[in-house]
XYZ file of C-alpha atoms in Angstrom:
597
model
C 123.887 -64.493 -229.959
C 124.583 -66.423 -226.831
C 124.859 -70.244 -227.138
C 122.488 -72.730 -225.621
C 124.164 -74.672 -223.354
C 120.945 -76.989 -222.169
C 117.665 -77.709 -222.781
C 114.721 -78.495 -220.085
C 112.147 -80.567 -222.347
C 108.931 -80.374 -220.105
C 106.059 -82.934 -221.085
C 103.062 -80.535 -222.532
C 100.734 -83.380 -223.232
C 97.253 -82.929 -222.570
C 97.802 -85.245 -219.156
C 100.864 -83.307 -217.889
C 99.269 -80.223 -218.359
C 96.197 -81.372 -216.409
C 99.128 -81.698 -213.760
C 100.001 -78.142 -213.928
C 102.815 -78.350 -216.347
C 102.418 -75.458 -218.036
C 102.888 -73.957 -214.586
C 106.007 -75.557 -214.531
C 107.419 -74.330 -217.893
C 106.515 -70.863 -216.696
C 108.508 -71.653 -213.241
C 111.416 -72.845 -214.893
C 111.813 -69.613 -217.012
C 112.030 -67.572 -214.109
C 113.767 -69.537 -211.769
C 116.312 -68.960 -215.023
C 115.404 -65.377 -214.851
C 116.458 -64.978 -211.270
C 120.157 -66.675 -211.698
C 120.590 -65.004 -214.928
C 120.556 -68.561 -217.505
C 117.444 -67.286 -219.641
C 120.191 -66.788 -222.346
C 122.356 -69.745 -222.177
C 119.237 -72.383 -220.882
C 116.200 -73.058 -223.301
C 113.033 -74.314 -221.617
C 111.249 -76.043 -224.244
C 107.640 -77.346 -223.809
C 107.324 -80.775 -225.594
C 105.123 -83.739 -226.719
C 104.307 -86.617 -224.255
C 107.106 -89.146 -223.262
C 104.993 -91.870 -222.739
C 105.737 -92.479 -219.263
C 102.326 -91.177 -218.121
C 101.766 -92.897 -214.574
C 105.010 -90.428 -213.378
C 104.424 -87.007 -214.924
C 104.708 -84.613 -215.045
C 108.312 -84.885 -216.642
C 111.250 -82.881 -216.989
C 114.063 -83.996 -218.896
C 117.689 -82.181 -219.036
C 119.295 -81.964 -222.452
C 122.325 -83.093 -223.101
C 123.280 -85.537 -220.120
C 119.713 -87.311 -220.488
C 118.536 -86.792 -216.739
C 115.112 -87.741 -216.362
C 112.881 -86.004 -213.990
C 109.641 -87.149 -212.404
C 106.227 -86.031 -210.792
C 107.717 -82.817 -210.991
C 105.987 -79.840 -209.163
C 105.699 -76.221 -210.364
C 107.342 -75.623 -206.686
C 110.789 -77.782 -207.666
C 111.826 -75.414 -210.395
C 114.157 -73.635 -208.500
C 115.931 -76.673 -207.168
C 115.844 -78.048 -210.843
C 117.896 -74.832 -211.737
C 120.475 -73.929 -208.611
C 121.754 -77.608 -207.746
C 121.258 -78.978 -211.604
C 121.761 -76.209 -214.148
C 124.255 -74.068 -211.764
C 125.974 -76.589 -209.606
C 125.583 -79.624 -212.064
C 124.441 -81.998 -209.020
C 121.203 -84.010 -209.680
C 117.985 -83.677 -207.259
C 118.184 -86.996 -206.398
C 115.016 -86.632 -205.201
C 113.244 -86.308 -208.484
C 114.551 -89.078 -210.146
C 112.625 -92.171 -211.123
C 112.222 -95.177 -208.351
C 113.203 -98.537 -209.999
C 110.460 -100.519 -207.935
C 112.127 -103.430 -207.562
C 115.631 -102.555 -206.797
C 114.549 -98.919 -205.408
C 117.050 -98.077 -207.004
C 117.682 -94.034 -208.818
C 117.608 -94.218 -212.385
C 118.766 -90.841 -213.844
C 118.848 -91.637 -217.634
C 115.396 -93.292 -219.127
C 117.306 -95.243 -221.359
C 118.403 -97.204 -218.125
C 114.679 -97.353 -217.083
C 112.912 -100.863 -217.449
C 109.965 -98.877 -218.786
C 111.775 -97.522 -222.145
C 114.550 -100.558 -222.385
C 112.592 -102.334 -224.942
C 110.360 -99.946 -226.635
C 111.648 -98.746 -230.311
C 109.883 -95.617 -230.757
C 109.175 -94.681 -234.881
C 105.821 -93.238 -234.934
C 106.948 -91.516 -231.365
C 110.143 -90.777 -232.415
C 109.826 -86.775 -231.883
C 107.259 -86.902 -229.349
C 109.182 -85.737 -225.508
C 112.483 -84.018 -227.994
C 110.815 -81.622 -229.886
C 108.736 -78.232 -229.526
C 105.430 -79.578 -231.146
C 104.684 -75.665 -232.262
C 108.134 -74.950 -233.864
C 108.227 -76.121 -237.365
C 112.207 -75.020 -237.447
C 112.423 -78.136 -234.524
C 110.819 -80.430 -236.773
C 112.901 -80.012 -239.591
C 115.651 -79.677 -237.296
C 115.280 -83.798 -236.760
C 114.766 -84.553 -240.235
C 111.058 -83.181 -241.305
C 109.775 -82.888 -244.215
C 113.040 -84.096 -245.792
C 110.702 -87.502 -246.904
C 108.509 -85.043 -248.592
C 111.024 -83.326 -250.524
C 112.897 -86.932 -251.694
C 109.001 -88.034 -253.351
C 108.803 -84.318 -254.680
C 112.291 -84.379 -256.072
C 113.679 -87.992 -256.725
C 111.026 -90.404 -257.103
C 107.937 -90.905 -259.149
C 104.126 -91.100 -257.279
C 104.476 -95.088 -258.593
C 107.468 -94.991 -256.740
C 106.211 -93.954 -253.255
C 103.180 -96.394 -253.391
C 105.504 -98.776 -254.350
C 107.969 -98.278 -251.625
C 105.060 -98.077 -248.858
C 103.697 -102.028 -249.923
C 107.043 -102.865 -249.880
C 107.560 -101.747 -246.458
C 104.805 -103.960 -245.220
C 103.161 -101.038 -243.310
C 99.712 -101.878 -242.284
C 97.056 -99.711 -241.273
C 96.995 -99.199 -237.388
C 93.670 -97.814 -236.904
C 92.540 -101.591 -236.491
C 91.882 -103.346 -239.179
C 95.777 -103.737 -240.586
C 95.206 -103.293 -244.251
C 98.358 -103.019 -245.924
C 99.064 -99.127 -246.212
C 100.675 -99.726 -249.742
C 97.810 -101.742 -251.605
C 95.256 -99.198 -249.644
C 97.307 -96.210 -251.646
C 97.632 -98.604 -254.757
C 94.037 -98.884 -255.143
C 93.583 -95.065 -254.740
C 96.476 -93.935 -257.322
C 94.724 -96.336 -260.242
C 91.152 -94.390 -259.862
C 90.387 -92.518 -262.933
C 88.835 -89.140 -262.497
C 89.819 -85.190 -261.675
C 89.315 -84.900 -258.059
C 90.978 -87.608 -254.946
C 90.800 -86.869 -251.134
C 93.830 -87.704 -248.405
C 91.553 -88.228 -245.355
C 93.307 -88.740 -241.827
C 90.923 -90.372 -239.670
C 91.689 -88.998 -235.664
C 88.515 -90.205 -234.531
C 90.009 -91.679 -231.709
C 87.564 -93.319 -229.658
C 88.126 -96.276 -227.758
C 88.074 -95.269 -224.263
C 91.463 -95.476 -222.388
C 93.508 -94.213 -225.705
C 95.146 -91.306 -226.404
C 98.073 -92.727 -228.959
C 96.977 -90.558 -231.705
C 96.198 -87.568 -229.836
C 99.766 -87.890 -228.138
C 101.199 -87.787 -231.879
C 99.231 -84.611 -233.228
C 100.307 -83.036 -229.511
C 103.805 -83.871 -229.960
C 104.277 -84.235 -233.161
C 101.811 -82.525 -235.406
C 103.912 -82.205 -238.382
C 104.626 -85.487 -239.238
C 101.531 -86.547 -239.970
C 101.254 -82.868 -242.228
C 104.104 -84.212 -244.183
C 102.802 -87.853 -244.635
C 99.318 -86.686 -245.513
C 101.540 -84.382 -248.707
C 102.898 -87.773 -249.499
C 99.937 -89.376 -249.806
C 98.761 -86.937 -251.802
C 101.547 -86.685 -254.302
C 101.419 -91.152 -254.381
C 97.511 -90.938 -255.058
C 97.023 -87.495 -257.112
C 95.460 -85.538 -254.476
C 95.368 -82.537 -253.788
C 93.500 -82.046 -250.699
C 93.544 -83.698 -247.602
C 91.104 -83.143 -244.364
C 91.683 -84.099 -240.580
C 88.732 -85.773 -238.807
C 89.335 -84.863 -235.811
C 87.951 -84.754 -232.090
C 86.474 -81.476 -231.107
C 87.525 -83.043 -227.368
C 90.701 -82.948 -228.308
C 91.081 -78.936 -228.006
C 95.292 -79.051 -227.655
C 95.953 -81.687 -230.382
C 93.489 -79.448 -232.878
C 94.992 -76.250 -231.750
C 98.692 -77.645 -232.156
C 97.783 -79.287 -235.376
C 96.079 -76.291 -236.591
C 99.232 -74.104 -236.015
C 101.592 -76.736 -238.015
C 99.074 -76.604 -241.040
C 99.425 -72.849 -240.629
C 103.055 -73.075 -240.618
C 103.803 -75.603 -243.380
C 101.891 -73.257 -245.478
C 103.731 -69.960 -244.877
C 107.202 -72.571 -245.530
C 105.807 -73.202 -248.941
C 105.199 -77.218 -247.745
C 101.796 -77.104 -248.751
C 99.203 -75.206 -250.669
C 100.565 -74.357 -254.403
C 103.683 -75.580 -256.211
C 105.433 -77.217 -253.268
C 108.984 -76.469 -253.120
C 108.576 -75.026 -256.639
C 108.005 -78.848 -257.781
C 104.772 -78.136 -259.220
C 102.764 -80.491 -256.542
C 100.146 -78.460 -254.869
C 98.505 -79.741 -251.611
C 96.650 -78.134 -248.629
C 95.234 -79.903 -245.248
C 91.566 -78.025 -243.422
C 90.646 -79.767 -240.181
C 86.992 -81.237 -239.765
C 85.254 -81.637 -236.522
C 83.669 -84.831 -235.021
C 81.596 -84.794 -232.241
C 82.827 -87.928 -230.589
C 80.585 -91.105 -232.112
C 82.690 -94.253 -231.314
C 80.955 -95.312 -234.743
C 82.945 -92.567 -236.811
C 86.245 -94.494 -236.331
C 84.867 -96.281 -239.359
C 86.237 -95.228 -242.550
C 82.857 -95.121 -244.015
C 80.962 -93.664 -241.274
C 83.651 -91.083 -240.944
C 82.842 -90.088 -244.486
C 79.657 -89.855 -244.232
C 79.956 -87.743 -240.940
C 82.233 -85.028 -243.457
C 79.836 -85.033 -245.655
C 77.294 -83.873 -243.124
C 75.652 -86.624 -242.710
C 74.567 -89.051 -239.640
C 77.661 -90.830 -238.755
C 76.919 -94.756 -239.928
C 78.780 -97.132 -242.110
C 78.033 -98.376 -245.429
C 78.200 -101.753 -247.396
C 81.364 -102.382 -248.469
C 82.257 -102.727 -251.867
C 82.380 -100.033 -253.576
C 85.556 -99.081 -251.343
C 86.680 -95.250 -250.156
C 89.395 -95.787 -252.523
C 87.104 -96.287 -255.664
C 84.164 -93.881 -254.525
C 84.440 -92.351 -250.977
C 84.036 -88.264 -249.782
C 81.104 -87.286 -252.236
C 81.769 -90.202 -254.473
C 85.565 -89.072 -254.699
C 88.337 -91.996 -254.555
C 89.309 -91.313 -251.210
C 92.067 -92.181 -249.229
C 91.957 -93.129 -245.014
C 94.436 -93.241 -243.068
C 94.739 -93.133 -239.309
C 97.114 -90.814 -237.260
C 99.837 -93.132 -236.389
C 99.753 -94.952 -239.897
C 100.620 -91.761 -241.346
C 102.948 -90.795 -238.295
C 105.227 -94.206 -240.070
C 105.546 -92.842 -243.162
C 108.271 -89.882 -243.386
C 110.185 -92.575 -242.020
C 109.523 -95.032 -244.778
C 111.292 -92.518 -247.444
C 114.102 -91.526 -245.681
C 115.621 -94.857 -243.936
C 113.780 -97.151 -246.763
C 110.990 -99.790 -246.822
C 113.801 -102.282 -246.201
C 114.978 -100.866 -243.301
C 111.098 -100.765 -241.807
C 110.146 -103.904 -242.686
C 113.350 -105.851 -240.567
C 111.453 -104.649 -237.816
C 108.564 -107.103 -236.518
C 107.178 -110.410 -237.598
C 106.841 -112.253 -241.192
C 103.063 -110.507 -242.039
C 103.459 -107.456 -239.259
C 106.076 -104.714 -239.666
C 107.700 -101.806 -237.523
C 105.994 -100.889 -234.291
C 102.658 -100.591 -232.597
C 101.749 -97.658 -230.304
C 99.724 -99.072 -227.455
C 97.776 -97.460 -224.278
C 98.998 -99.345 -221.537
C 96.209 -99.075 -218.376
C 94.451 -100.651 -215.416
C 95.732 -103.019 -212.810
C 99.306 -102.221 -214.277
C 102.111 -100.449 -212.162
C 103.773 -98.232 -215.319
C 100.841 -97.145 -217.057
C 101.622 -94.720 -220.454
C 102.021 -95.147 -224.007
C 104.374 -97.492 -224.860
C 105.903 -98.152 -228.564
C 107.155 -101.419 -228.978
C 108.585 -103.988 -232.060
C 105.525 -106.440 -233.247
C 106.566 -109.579 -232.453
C 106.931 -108.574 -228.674
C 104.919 -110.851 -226.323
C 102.246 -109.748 -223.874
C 104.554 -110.423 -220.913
C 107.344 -108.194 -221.882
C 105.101 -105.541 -222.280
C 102.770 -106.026 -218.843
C 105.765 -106.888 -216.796
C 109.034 -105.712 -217.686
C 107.665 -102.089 -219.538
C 104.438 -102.542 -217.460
C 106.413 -102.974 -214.253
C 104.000 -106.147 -213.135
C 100.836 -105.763 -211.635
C 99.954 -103.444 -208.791
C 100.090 -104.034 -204.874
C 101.431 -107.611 -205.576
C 98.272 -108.576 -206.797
C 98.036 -111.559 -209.570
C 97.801 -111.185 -213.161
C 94.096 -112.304 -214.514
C 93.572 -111.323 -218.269
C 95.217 -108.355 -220.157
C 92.406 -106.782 -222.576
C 93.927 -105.506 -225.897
C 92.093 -104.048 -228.890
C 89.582 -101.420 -226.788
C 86.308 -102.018 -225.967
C 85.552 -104.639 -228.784
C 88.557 -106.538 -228.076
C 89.078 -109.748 -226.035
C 89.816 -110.641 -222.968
C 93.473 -112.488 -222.996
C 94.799 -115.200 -219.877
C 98.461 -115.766 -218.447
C 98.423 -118.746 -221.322
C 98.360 -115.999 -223.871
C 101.248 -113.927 -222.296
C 103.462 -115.285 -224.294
C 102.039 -114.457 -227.617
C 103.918 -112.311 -229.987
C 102.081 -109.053 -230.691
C 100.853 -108.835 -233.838
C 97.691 -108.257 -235.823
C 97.518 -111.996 -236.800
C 98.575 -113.219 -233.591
C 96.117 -111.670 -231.399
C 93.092 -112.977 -233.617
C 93.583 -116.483 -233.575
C 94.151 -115.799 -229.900
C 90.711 -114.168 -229.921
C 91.555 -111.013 -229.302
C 92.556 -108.012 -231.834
C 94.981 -105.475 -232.518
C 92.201 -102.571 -232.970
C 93.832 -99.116 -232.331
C 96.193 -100.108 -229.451
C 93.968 -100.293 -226.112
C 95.419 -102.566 -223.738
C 93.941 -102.685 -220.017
C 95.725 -105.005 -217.632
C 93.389 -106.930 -214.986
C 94.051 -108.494 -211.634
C 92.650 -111.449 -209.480
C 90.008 -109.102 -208.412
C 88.217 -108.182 -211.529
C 84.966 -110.413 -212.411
C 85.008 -111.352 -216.240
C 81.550 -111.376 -216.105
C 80.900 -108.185 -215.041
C 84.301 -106.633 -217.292
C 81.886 -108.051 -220.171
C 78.856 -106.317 -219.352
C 81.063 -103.088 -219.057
C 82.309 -103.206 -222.367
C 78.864 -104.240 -223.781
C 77.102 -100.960 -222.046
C 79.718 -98.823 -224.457
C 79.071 -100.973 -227.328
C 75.132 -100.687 -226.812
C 75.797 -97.431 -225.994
C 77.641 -96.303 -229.324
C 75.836 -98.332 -231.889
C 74.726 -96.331 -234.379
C 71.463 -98.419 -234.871
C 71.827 -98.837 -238.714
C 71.664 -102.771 -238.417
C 69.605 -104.858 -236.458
C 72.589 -107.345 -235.085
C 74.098 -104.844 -234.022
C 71.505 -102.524 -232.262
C 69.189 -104.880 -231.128
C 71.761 -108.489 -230.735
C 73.876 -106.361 -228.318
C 71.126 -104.750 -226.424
C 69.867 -108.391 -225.759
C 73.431 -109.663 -224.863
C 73.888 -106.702 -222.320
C 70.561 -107.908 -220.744
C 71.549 -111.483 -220.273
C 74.845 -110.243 -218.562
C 72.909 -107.825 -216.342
C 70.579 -111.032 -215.489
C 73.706 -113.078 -214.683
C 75.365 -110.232 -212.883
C 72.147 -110.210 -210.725
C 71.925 -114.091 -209.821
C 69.115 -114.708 -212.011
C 71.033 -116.511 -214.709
C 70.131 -120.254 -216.160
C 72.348 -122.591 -218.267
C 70.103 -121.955 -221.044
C 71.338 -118.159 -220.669
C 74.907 -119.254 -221.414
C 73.657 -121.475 -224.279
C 71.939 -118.260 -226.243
C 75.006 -116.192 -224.458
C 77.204 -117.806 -227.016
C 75.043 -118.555 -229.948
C 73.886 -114.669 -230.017
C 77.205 -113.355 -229.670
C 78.255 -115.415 -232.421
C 75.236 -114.591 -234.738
C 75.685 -110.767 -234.258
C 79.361 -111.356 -235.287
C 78.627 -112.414 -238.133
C 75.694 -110.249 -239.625
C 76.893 -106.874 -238.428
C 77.448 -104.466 -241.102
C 80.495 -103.010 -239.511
C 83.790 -103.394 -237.777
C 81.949 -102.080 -234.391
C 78.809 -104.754 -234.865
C 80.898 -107.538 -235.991
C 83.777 -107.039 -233.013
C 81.485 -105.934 -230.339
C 80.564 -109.499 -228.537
C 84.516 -110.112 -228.595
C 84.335 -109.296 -224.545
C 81.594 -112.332 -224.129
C 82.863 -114.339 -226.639
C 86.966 -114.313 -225.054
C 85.529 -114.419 -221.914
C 83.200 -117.399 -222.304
C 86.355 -119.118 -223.749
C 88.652 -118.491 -220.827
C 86.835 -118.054 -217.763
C 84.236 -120.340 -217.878
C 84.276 -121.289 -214.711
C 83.141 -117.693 -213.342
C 79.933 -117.683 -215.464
C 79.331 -121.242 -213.982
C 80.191 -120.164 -210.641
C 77.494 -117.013 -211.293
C 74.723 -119.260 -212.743
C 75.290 -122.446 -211.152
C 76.145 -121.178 -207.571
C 74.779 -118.091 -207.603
C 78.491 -116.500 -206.415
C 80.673 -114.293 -208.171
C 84.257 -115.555 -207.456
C 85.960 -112.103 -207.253
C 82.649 -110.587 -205.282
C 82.439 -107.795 -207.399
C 78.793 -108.765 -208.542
C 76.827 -106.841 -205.498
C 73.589 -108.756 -206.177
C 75.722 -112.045 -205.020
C 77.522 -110.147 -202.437
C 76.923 -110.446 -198.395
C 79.022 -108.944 -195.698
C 78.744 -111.132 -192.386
C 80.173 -110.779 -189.304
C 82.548 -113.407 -187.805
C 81.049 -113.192 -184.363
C 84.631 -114.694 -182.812
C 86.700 -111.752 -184.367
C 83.993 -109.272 -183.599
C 85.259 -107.348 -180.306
C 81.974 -104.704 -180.299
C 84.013 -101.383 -180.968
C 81.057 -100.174 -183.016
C 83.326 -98.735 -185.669
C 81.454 -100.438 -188.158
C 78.212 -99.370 -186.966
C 78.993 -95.523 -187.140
C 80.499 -95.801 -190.722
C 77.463 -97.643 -192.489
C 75.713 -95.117 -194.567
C 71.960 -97.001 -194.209
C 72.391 -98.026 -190.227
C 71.947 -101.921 -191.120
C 74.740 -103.127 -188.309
C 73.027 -103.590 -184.849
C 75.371 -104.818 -181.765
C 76.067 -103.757 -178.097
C 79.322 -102.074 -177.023
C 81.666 -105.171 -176.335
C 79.533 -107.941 -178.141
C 79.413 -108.919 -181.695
C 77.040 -107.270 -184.189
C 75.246 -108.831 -186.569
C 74.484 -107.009 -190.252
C 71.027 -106.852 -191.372
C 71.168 -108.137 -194.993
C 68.030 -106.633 -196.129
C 69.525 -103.158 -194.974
C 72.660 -103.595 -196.302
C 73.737 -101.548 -199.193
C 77.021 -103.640 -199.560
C 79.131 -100.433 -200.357
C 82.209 -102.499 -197.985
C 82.587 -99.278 -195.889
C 82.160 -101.644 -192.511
C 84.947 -104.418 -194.015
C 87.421 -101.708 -195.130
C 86.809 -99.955 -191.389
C 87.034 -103.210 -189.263
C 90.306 -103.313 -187.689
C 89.625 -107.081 -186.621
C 89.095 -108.686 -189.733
C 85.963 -109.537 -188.711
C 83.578 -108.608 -191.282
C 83.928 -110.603 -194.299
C 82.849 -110.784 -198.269
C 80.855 -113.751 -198.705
């Protein structure tokens, strides 16, 4: 058999592919083809590296090289000056913006420097639909260790030791979660993963079950073997057609090994995974919602106690666990729970996963230490903020988080840490803002998703928000009073703390976090009838400076409703009742002389 000399590892993520990846994978093999290399150069279609603002990626195995915003077209370069004449396409290779300098290798790259990547670890190295890959790099070894050497009191106790807490947002310790599941009484427990991933803006999980489906196979065994289960379901996103079809594939494949169903590795231990279906209710990312939803019921949460651990999928001690909480825990058994827990801060251990987006130049998935602060992350992984533009507030947590300022950027991430900063960890959402977003408004966005996603169980929540979202909108629209701020913060406050669930009870985060820290903008809307960053049309008015105005009538052929008026050579003058205030005139001008007042 002829040896492999090199690998080309091309990102297969869902975005990459949307950038015709796959056509690139199919390139590559026969740009191979044509120089004869199919034999001695693998082309091996991968999970997601993370660095999602430059895919689609290609990187060359062994020296490291690190390919960006590859085209299907650049295969055959790829292969005759790098594979055949072992000379880099310069071209390709990442742009350090602010030396401009070629980076090659990413381990060089300011966007991978400081990220530690545990529940990522495979994701971008191995073929996500090969199990032989995964155990290749150490799989399912941390299954057989629990099956063979240690006791299910063992494995819970090693997880609480390790500190792991649940990263699906509320940061329960992993360990006591398992604990409480392992002392039920009774025949029949449940290993539930919850991959109801649903704040808007995050893919974390879905990246892992795309790049890395078996891992959370094997952790969802070991959970089963700690807690005396024997069957374990996936709640997963029918959007989420790749991660379901890769995931499906490494059930399937774990099975014909003999790493689930009956007498696992001839221990005795029998186990098997079946995938469930959600249909995409932001309210199912609730453990008891989620339940509910398997059980075929309407997706809404219920009072808490009695616990999923004590009586959860049809009154079954039940186990939930999110995606990349599991994704930690074949790591746990093999390098220990001391090794895990040097990582992070006192109460936080090992990494978070987090969706880096908005106003941020490197936007991806990035995997870093707790304990790292906000400004390591938005600047020196995030590459600063675009066009040279100042940072405003960096929004972690999803839509129910809150709304952080440059005095926060030097908080240490962590799940304590970001609450008393008013913020949250949530499932990793973080969305960068600059100078020109209005707070205001950024509120009333995340408040239309949070009205819009309420399941309606409790009035707080489906009625409190639906009233806050109004008072924004009347704000937004220059009809706002002082007493409007008053009740602003008093309802917020009131639906926080009656909600029934995590999604009631978090939801006026935005209004609260913003009330806190920009103050002065909801003053400036209500007092002054101005919105600072003129985002807020209603208190938006284009006007022509009549001295910079040199009557080219470029701005009167552009405007979509025919509100500018003006004779070749003179100024014009906008008719405000007309105007639509879409900015198409301003952006057009090539005198500066329409302005945003």
């Amino acid at each position: 058999m002829p040896e492999i000399k090199m690998h080309l590892l091309v990102c297969c993520g869902t975005g990459c592919i949307s950038s015709q990846s796959d056509r690139i994978v199919e390139s590559l093999k026969t740009a191979l083809k044509n120089r004869n290399l199919q034999d001695e150069v693998k082309v091996v279609l991968s999970g997601c590296f993370g660095f999602c603002e430059k895919g689609p990626i290609v990187k060359v195995a062994p020296d490291n090289t690190f390919y960006v915003q590859v085209r299907p077209e650049d295969a055959q370069e790829i292969v005759d000056e790098h594979v055949l004449k072992g000379r880099k396409v310069h071209r390709l290779l990442y742009v350090d913006p602010k030396t401009e300098e070629h980076i090659a290798d990413s381990k060089h790259m300011g966007f991978y420097k400081k990220q530690m990547r545990i529940a990522l670890r495979n994701c971008g190295f191995i073929d996500p639909e090969n199990i032989n890959e995964y155990i290749a790099q150490g799989g399912y070894q941390a299954l057989g260790k629990a099956l063979s050497e240690m006791t299910p009191k063992d494995v819970v106790e090693e997880m609480k030791k390790s500190g792991l807490r649940g990263r699906g947002g509320g940061g329960f310790p992993t360990g006591l979660k398992w604990d409480f599941a392992a002392k039920q009484r009774g025949g029949t427990k449940y290993v539930i993963c919850n991959a109801d991933e649903g704040d808007p803006g995050a893919f974390m999980d879905r990246s892992i079950l795309e790049g890395d489906p078996h891992s959370v196979v094997e952790a969802m065994a070991i959970c089963g073997y700690a807690i005396g289960a024997q069957k374990g379901m996936v709640y997963i996103r029918a959007e989420y057609p790749l991660a379901v079809k890769r995931l499906r594939k490494a059930i399937d494949d774990a099975r014909a090994t003999g790493l689930l169903g009956e007498d696992i590795l001839g221990t005795g231990f029998s186990f098997d995974i079946e995938l469930r279906y959600g249909a995409g209710a932001f309210v199912c990312g609730e453990e008891t919602a989620l339940i509910r939803s398997l059980e075929g019921e309407r997706g809404e949460p219920t009072s808490k106690p009695p616990f999923p651990a004590e009586k959860g999928f049809w009154g079954k001690p039940s186990n939930v666990n999110n995606v990349e909480t599991f994704a930690n825990v074949p790591v746990i058994l093999t390098k220990g729970a001391d090794w895990f827990a040097s990582i992070g801060t006192e109460k936080s251990k090992g990494t978070k996963v987090f969706a880096l987006a908005g106003k941020v130049n490197n936007v991806g998935l990035v995997e870093v230490p707790m304990g790292t602060t906000l400004r390591e992350v938005i600047f020196d992984i995030g590459g600063g903020i675009r066009d040279g533009k100042k940072f405003k507030a960096v929004q972690t947590g999803g839509p129910s988080g809150g709304c952080l300022t440059s005095k926060h950027l030097d908080t240490p991430i962590d799940f304590d840490n970001l609450i008393a900063a008013g913020s949250m960890m949530g499932s990793g959402g973080m969305i960068v803002l600059d100078e020109d977003n209005c707070m205001v408004s950024v509120a009333k966005f995340y408040l239309e998703f949070t009205v819009d996603e309420s399941c309606g169980k409790c009035t707080p929540c489906r009625v409190g928000n639906k009233r806050l979202h109004e008072i924004l909108e009347k704000i937004t629209q220059g009809h706002g009073t002082e007493e409007d701020l008053t009740l602003l913060r008093s309802l917020a406050q009131t639906i926080k703390d009656t909600s029934l669930c995590g999604l009631g009870q978090t939801a006026p985060n935005p209004v609260l976090s913003t009330l806190d820290n920009f103050w002065d903008e909801y003053e400036a809307h209500v007092r002054e009838k101005r919105c600072p960053s003129g985002k807020c049309k209603a208190l938006l008015s284009f006007v022509i400076d009549p001295e910079k105005c040199k009557g080219c009538t470029l701005c009167t052929r552009v405007c979509p409703v025919g509100a500018i008026t003006g004779k070749v050579r003179e100024p014009h003058l906008i008719d405000q009742e007309t105007c639509i205030k879409c900015g198409a005139c301003a952006s057009t001008c090539k005198f500066d002389a329409i302005v945003k007042k």
